Coordinates of C-alpha atoms in Angstrom, one line a residue:
X38 CA -53.0 -58.5 9.0
X39 CA -50.8 -61.6 9.0
X40 CA -48.9 -60.4 5.8
X41 CA -48.1 -57.2 7.6
X42 CA -46.8 -59.1 10.8
X43 CA -44.6 -61.2 8.4
X44 CA -43.0 -58.1 6.6
X45 CA -42.2 -56.6 9.9
X46 CA -40.5 -59.7 11.2
X47 CA -38.6 -59.9 7.7
X48 CA -37.0 -56.5 8.0
X49 CA -33.1 -56.9 8.7
X50 CA -32.0 -55.8 12.0
X51 CA -29.4 -52.8 11.9
X52 CA -26.0 -53.7 13.2
X53 CA -25.4 -53.0 16.9
X54 CA -21.7 -52.5 16.7
X55 CA -19.9 -49.2 17.7
X56 CA -20.8 -46.1 15.6
X57 CA -18.2 -45.0 13.0
X58 CA -17.6 -41.2 12.9
X59 CA -17.1 -40.2 9.2
X60 CA -14.0 -38.4 8.4
X61 CA -11.2 -37.9 6.0
X62 CA -8.5 -39.8 8.0
X63 CA -8.0 -41.2 11.4
X64 CA -4.4 -39.9 11.6
X65 CA -3.2 -36.2 11.3
X66 CA 0.1 -34.4 11.6
X67 CA 1.1 -32.5 14.7
X68 CA 0.3 -28.8 14.8
X69 CA 4.0 -27.9 14.8
X70 CA 4.8 -30.2 11.9
X71 CA 5.3 -27.2 9.5
X72 CA 8.1 -25.8 11.8
X73 CA 9.8 -29.1 11.5
X74 CA 9.4 -29.3 7.8
X75 CA 10.6 -25.7 7.5
X76 CA 13.8 -26.5 9.7
X77 CA 14.5 -29.8 7.8
X78 CA 14.1 -27.7 4.4
X79 CA 16.5 -25.1 5.5
X80 CA 19.1 -27.6 6.6
X81 CA 18.9 -29.5 3.4
X82 CA 19.1 -26.2 1.2
X83 CA 22.2 -25.1 3.0
X84 CA 23.8 -28.4 2.8
X85 CA 23.1 -28.8 -0.9
X86 CA 24.2 -25.2 -1.7
X87 CA 27.4 -25.6 0.2
X88 CA 28.1 -28.8 -1.5
X89 CA 27.4 -27.2 -5.0
X90 CA 29.4 -24.1 -4.2
X91 CA 26.4 -21.8 -4.2
X92 CA 27.0 -18.7 -1.8
X93 CA 24.0 -16.6 -2.7
X94 CA 21.4 -16.5 0.3
X95 CA 18.7 -15.9 -2.3
X96 CA 19.4 -19.4 -3.8
X97 CA 19.5 -20.9 -0.4
X98 CA 16.0 -19.5 0.2
X99 CA 14.5 -20.5 -3.0
X100 CA 15.9 -24.1 -2.6
X101 CA 14.6 -24.3 1.0
X102 CA 11.2 -23.1 -0.3
X103 CA 11.0 -25.8 -2.8
X104 CA 12.2 -28.5 -0.2
X105 CA 9.6 -27.2 2.1
X106 CA 6.8 -27.7 -0.3
X107 CA 8.0 -31.2 -1.3
X108 CA 8.5 -32.4 2.3
X109 CA 5.1 -31.1 3.3
X110 CA 3.3 -32.7 0.5
X111 CA 5.0 -36.1 0.8
X112 CA 4.8 -36.2 4.5
X113 CA 1.0 -35.3 4.4
X114 CA 0.3 -37.9 1.8
X115 CA 2.0 -40.6 3.8
X116 CA 0.4 -39.8 7.1
X117 CA -3.0 -38.4 6.2
X118 CA -4.3 -38.7 2.7
X119 CA -3.9 -37.0 -0.8
X120 CA -6.7 -34.6 -0.3
X121 CA -5.2 -33.3 3.0
X122 CA -1.8 -33.2 1.2
X123 CA -3.3 -31.0 -1.5
X124 CA -4.8 -28.6 0.9
X125 CA -1.6 -28.4 2.9
X126 CA 0.4 -27.8 -0.3
X127 CA -1.7 -24.8 -1.3
X128 CA -1.4 -23.3 2.2
X129 CA 2.3 -23.8 2.1
X130 CA 2.5 -22.0 -1.4
X131 CA 0.6 -19.1 0.1
X132 CA 3.0 -19.0 3.1
X133 CA 6.0 -19.2 0.9
X134 CA 4.6 -16.5 -1.4
X135 CA 3.9 -14.2 1.7
X136 CA 7.4 -14.6 3.0
X137 CA 9.1 -14.0 -0.5
X138 CA 7.1 -10.6 -0.6
X139 CA 7.7 -9.6 3.2
X140 CA 11.5 -10.3 3.3
X141 CA 12.5 -7.8 0.6
X142 CA 10.4 -5.1 2.5
X143 CA 11.8 -6.0 5.7
X144 CA 15.3 -6.0 4.4
X145 CA 14.8 -2.6 2.9
X146 CA 13.3 -1.2 6.1
X147 CA 16.0 -2.7 8.4
X148 CA 18.8 -1.2 6.0
X149 CA 17.1 2.3 6.0
X150 CA 16.7 2.3 9.6
X151 CA 20.3 1.1 10.5
X152 CA 21.9 3.3 7.9
X153 CA 19.8 6.6 8.4
X154 CA 19.6 6.4 12.3
X155 CA 23.3 7.0 12.3
X156 CA 22.9 10.7 10.9
X157 CA 19.2 11.4 12.0
X158 CA 19.2 13.8 15.1
X159 CA 17.6 17.2 16.1
X160 CA 20.4 19.1 14.3
X161 CA 19.6 17.3 10.9
X162 CA 15.9 18.1 11.2
X163 CA 16.5 21.8 11.8
X164 CA 19.2 22.9 9.6
X165 CA 19.4 23.2 5.7
X166 CA 22.3 22.6 3.4
X167 CA 23.1 26.5 2.8
X168 CA 26.8 26.9 2.7
X169 CA 27.7 23.1 3.3
X170 CA 29.9 21.5 1.0
X171 CA 29.0 17.8 -0.2
X172 CA 32.0 16.3 1.7
X173 CA 31.2 17.9 4.9
X174 CA 29.4 16.0 7.6
X175 CA 27.2 18.9 8.7
X176 CA 24.0 20.2 7.0
X177 CA 20.4 19.1 7.4
X178 CA 16.9 18.3 5.7
X179 CA 15.0 21.1 7.0
X180 CA 14.5 22.9 3.8
X181 CA 13.6 19.8 2.0
X182 CA 11.0 18.8 4.7
X183 CA 9.3 22.3 4.5
X184 CA 9.2 21.9 0.7
X185 CA 7.6 18.4 0.8
X186 CA 5.0 19.5 3.4
X187 CA 4.1 22.6 1.2
X188 CA 4.0 20.8 -2.1
X189 CA 2.0 17.8 -0.7
X190 CA -0.2 20.2 1.1
X191 CA -1.1 22.3 -2.0
X192 CA -1.7 19.2 -4.1
X193 CA -4.1 17.8 -1.5
X194 CA -6.0 20.9 -1.2
X195 CA -6.6 20.8 -4.9
X196 CA -7.1 17.2 -5.4
X197 CA -9.3 16.2 -2.5
X198 CA -12.3 18.4 -3.5
X199 CA -11.8 17.7 -7.3
X200 CA -11.6 13.8 -6.6
X201 CA -14.5 13.8 -4.0
X202 CA -16.9 15.7 -6.4
X203 CA -15.9 13.6 -9.4
X204 CA -16.6 10.4 -7.4
X205 CA -19.9 11.8 -6.2
X206 CA -21.0 12.5 -9.8
X207 CA -20.0 9.0 -11.0
X208 CA -21.8 7.1 -8.3
X209 CA -24.8 9.3 -7.7
X210 CA -25.5 11.0 -11.0
X211 CA -23.4 9.6 -13.8
X212 CA -25.5 7.4 -16.1
X213 CA -24.7 8.2 -19.9
X214 CA -21.6 8.6 -22.2
X215 CA -20.3 11.4 -20.1
X216 CA -19.9 9.1 -17.1
X217 CA -18.3 6.6 -19.1
X218 CA -15.6 8.9 -20.6
X219 CA -14.9 10.3 -17.3
X220 CA -14.3 6.8 -15.8
X221 CA -12.1 6.0 -18.7
X222 CA -10.0 8.9 -18.3
X223 CA -9.6 8.4 -14.6
X224 CA -8.4 4.8 -15.4
X225 CA -6.1 6.3 -17.8
X226 CA -4.6 8.8 -15.5
X227 CA -4.1 6.1 -12.8
X228 CA -1.4 4.4 -14.9
X229 CA 0.4 7.3 -16.3
X230 CA 4.0 7.6 -15.3
X231 CA 4.9 10.5 -13.0
X232 CA 7.4 11.9 -15.5
X233 CA 4.6 12.5 -18.1
X234 CA 2.7 14.6 -15.4
X235 CA 5.9 16.6 -15.0
X236 CA 6.5 17.1 -18.7
X237 CA 2.9 18.3 -19.0
X238 CA 3.3 20.9 -16.4
X239 CA 6.8 21.8 -17.9
X240 CA 5.3 22.4 -21.3
X241 CA 2.7 24.8 -19.8
X242 CA 5.7 26.5 -17.9
X243 CA 7.5 27.0 -21.3
X244 CA 4.5 28.2 -23.1
X245 CA 3.6 30.8 -20.3
X246 CA 7.2 31.7 -19.5
X247 CA 6.8 30.6 -15.9
X248 CA 9.6 30.1 -13.5
X249 CA 10.4 26.9 -11.5
X250 CA 8.6 26.9 -8.1
X251 CA 7.0 24.5 -5.6
X252 CA 3.7 25.3 -6.9
X253 CA 4.5 23.8 -10.3
X254 CA 5.7 20.7 -8.6
X255 CA 2.4 20.7 -6.6
X256 CA 0.4 20.8 -9.9
X257 CA 2.1 17.7 -11.2
X258 CA 1.5 15.8 -7.9
X259 CA -2.2 16.8 -8.2
X260 CA -2.4 15.2 -11.6
X261 CA -0.9 12.0 -10.0
X262 CA -3.2 12.3 -7.0
X263 CA -6.7 13.0 -8.4
X264 CA -7.2 9.5 -10.0
X265 CA -6.3 7.8 -6.7
X266 CA -8.7 9.9 -4.7
X267 CA -11.5 9.5 -7.3
X268 CA -11.1 5.7 -7.5
X269 CA -10.9 5.2 -3.7
X270 CA -13.8 7.5 -3.0
X271 CA -16.0 5.9 -5.6
X272 CA -15.6 2.5 -4.2
X273 CA -16.3 3.7 -0.7
X274 CA -19.4 5.6 -1.9
X275 CA -20.6 2.2 -3.7
X276 CA -20.5 0.4 -0.3
X277 CA -23.2 2.8 1.3
X278 CA -26.4 0.8 1.4
X279 CA -29.1 2.2 -1.0
X280 CA -31.7 1.6 1.7
X281 CA -30.0 4.6 3.6
X282 CA -30.5 6.7 0.4
X283 CA -34.2 5.6 -0.2
X284 CA -35.1 6.1 3.4
X285 CA -33.9 9.7 3.1
X286 CA -35.6 10.2 -0.2
X287 CA -38.8 8.9 1.1
X288 CA -38.9 11.6 3.8
X289 CA -38.9 14.3 1.1
X290 CA -35.3 15.2 1.5
X291 CA -33.7 16.4 -1.7
X292 CA -30.9 14.2 -3.2
X293 CA -28.1 16.8 -2.9
X294 CA -28.9 17.1 0.9
X295 CA -29.1 13.2 1.1
X296 CA -25.7 12.9 -0.3
X297 CA -24.2 15.6 1.9
X298 CA -26.0 14.5 5.2
X299 CA -26.4 10.7 4.8
X300 CA -24.0 9.2 2.1
X301 CA -20.8 11.2 2.7
X302 CA -20.9 10.8 6.6
X303 CA -21.4 7.1 6.1
X304 CA -18.4 6.8 4.0
X305 CA -16.1 9.5 5.5
X306 CA -13.8 6.8 7.1
X307 CA -13.1 5.1 3.9
X308 CA -12.8 8.4 2.0
X309 CA -10.3 9.8 4.5
X310 CA -8.3 6.6 4.2
X311 CA -8.1 7.0 0.5
X312 CA -7.0 10.5 0.6
X313 CA -4.2 9.7 3.2
X314 CA -2.9 6.8 1.0
X315 CA -3.2 9.0 -2.1
X316 CA -0.8 11.6 -0.1
X317 CA 1.5 8.8 0.8
X318 CA 1.6 7.8 -2.9
X319 CA 2.6 11.2 -4.2
X320 CA 5.0 12.2 -1.3
X321 CA 7.9 10.1 -2.8
X322 CA 7.7 11.3 -6.4
X323 CA 11.0 12.7 -7.7
X324 CA 10.8 13.0 -11.4
X325 CA 8.2 15.9 -11.4
X326 CA 10.2 17.7 -8.7
X327 CA 13.3 17.4 -10.7
X328 CA 11.7 18.9 -13.7
X329 CA 9.6 21.6 -12.2
X330 CA 11.1 22.7 -8.8
X331 CA 14.9 22.4 -9.6
X332 CA 15.9 22.0 -5.9
X333 CA 17.5 24.7 -3.6
X334 CA 20.0 24.5 -0.8
X335 CA 18.5 27.3 0.9
X336 CA 15.2 27.4 3.0
X337 CA 12.5 28.7 0.9
X338 CA 9.0 28.7 2.6
X339 CA 7.3 30.3 -0.2
X340 CA 6.0 27.7 -2.8
X341 CA 4.9 30.5 -5.4
X342 CA 8.3 32.0 -5.9
X343 CA 11.7 30.4 -6.6
X344 CA 13.2 27.0 -6.5
X345 CA 12.5 24.8 -3.7
X346 CA 13.6 21.4 -2.6
X347 CA 11.8 18.3 -1.3
X348 CA 12.7 15.1 0.5
X349 CA 12.9 12.9 -2.7
X350 CA 14.9 15.5 -4.6
X351 CA 17.3 15.9 -1.5
X352 CA 17.9 12.2 -1.4
X353 CA 18.5 12.0 -5.3
X354 CA 20.9 15.2 -4.8
X355 CA 22.8 13.9 -2.0
X356 CA 23.3 10.4 -3.6
X357 CA 24.6 12.1 -6.8
X358 CA 27.3 13.9 -4.9
X359 CA 29.0 10.6 -4.3
X360 CA 30.6 11.4 -1.0
X361 CA 30.5 9.5 2.4
X362 CA 28.9 12.2 4.2
X363 CA 26.3 12.9 1.5
X364 CA 25.3 9.0 1.5
X365 CA 24.7 9.3 5.3
X366 CA 22.5 12.4 4.6
X367 CA 20.5 10.6 1.9
X368 CA 19.9 7.5 4.0
X369 CA 18.7 9.9 7.0
X370 CA 16.4 11.7 4.6
X371 CA 15.1 8.4 3.2
X372 CA 14.4 7.4 6.9
X373 CA 12.5 10.7 7.5
X374 CA 10.5 10.0 4.2
X375 CA 9.7 6.5 5.3
X376 CA 8.4 7.8 8.7
X377 CA 6.4 10.3 7.0
X378 CA 4.5 7.9 4.9
X379 CA 4.2 5.4 7.6
X380 CA 2.7 8.1 10.0
X381 CA 0.2 8.8 7.2
X382 CA -0.9 5.3 7.0
X383 CA -1.3 5.0 10.7
X384 CA -3.4 8.1 10.8
X385 CA -5.5 6.8 8.0
X386 CA -6.1 3.4 9.7
X387 CA -7.0 5.3 12.9
X388 CA -9.5 7.4 11.1
X389 CA -10.9 4.5 9.5
X390 CA -11.5 2.5 12.7
X391 CA -12.8 5.7 14.5
X392 CA -15.3 6.5 11.8
X393 CA -16.3 2.7 10.9
X394 CA -20.0 1.9 11.4
X395 CA -20.7 0.6 14.9
X396 CA -21.7 -3.0 15.1
X397 CA -24.1 -4.4 17.8
X398 CA -26.1 -2.4 20.3

């Protein structure tokens, strides 16, 4: 008993001083410090560029980015520590890359809006180029808009069912060498240039002695659209939980009915988004249309007979004329095409949000 008492008395007493909170550093930079670093980097870049006689704004931006990264790293190392400095450097690199990617896109959009809005009006959207010379300021894009809607619509009607059924086969049934072959060819078709699809349909036209028409252009767009629909639909079907399939099959429901009533409704939002993005991808294709549709100044609402125009072909045609009025029409048509693609993307996002699985109660 005495030995136990002695051992208890010999234990060291813990320090009674103030507790220290573990942390990486007791100092930190203000939240708005990156803005100050950016302003300083821009000022240094402009000063250095002017002193060196560099007048390219692209050079100014690249030098400012390098200054920003260096200032952020050095300041964070001095104020905080090296670990935080590395973290801030990685964050700064991400922001710099984001700005380098978004600035050209914003510049393109701003240029198209500023140049195209001068010519874009109700008259431009409701008239064609029939009887209009390239140097005249009149004329419109109505015939090209009709052609684009019809060609893209026909391609969508053909591609969406084929792509959907192919994706269902690959996810729900494909197990052997056939599924691997289909997957391989879908991957190959995803990367083929649009001109190759146009040449393939053109060879069929020459063999069968067919005339140029909007239908031929739609066939080429179909070749470009199918792999995009297959790949996007396949990924959406893979996201459907297997528990839903197993629960349906456990109730004695056939597999085809499970796919139709359970799997597809669950993934319909993502599938619709993929189809919309595929439509936006083919809406701006020009090479197949030049080869297969030939273009027309007149309004041709029949895609099965005769030459037809489209928005990409109209832009190429007006730019090739080389007159000031044709340039204005080309910019206005480019703005119409961008608006068309943007509307499709907004519709896709809206459908995806509407059909997304509900969370919570």
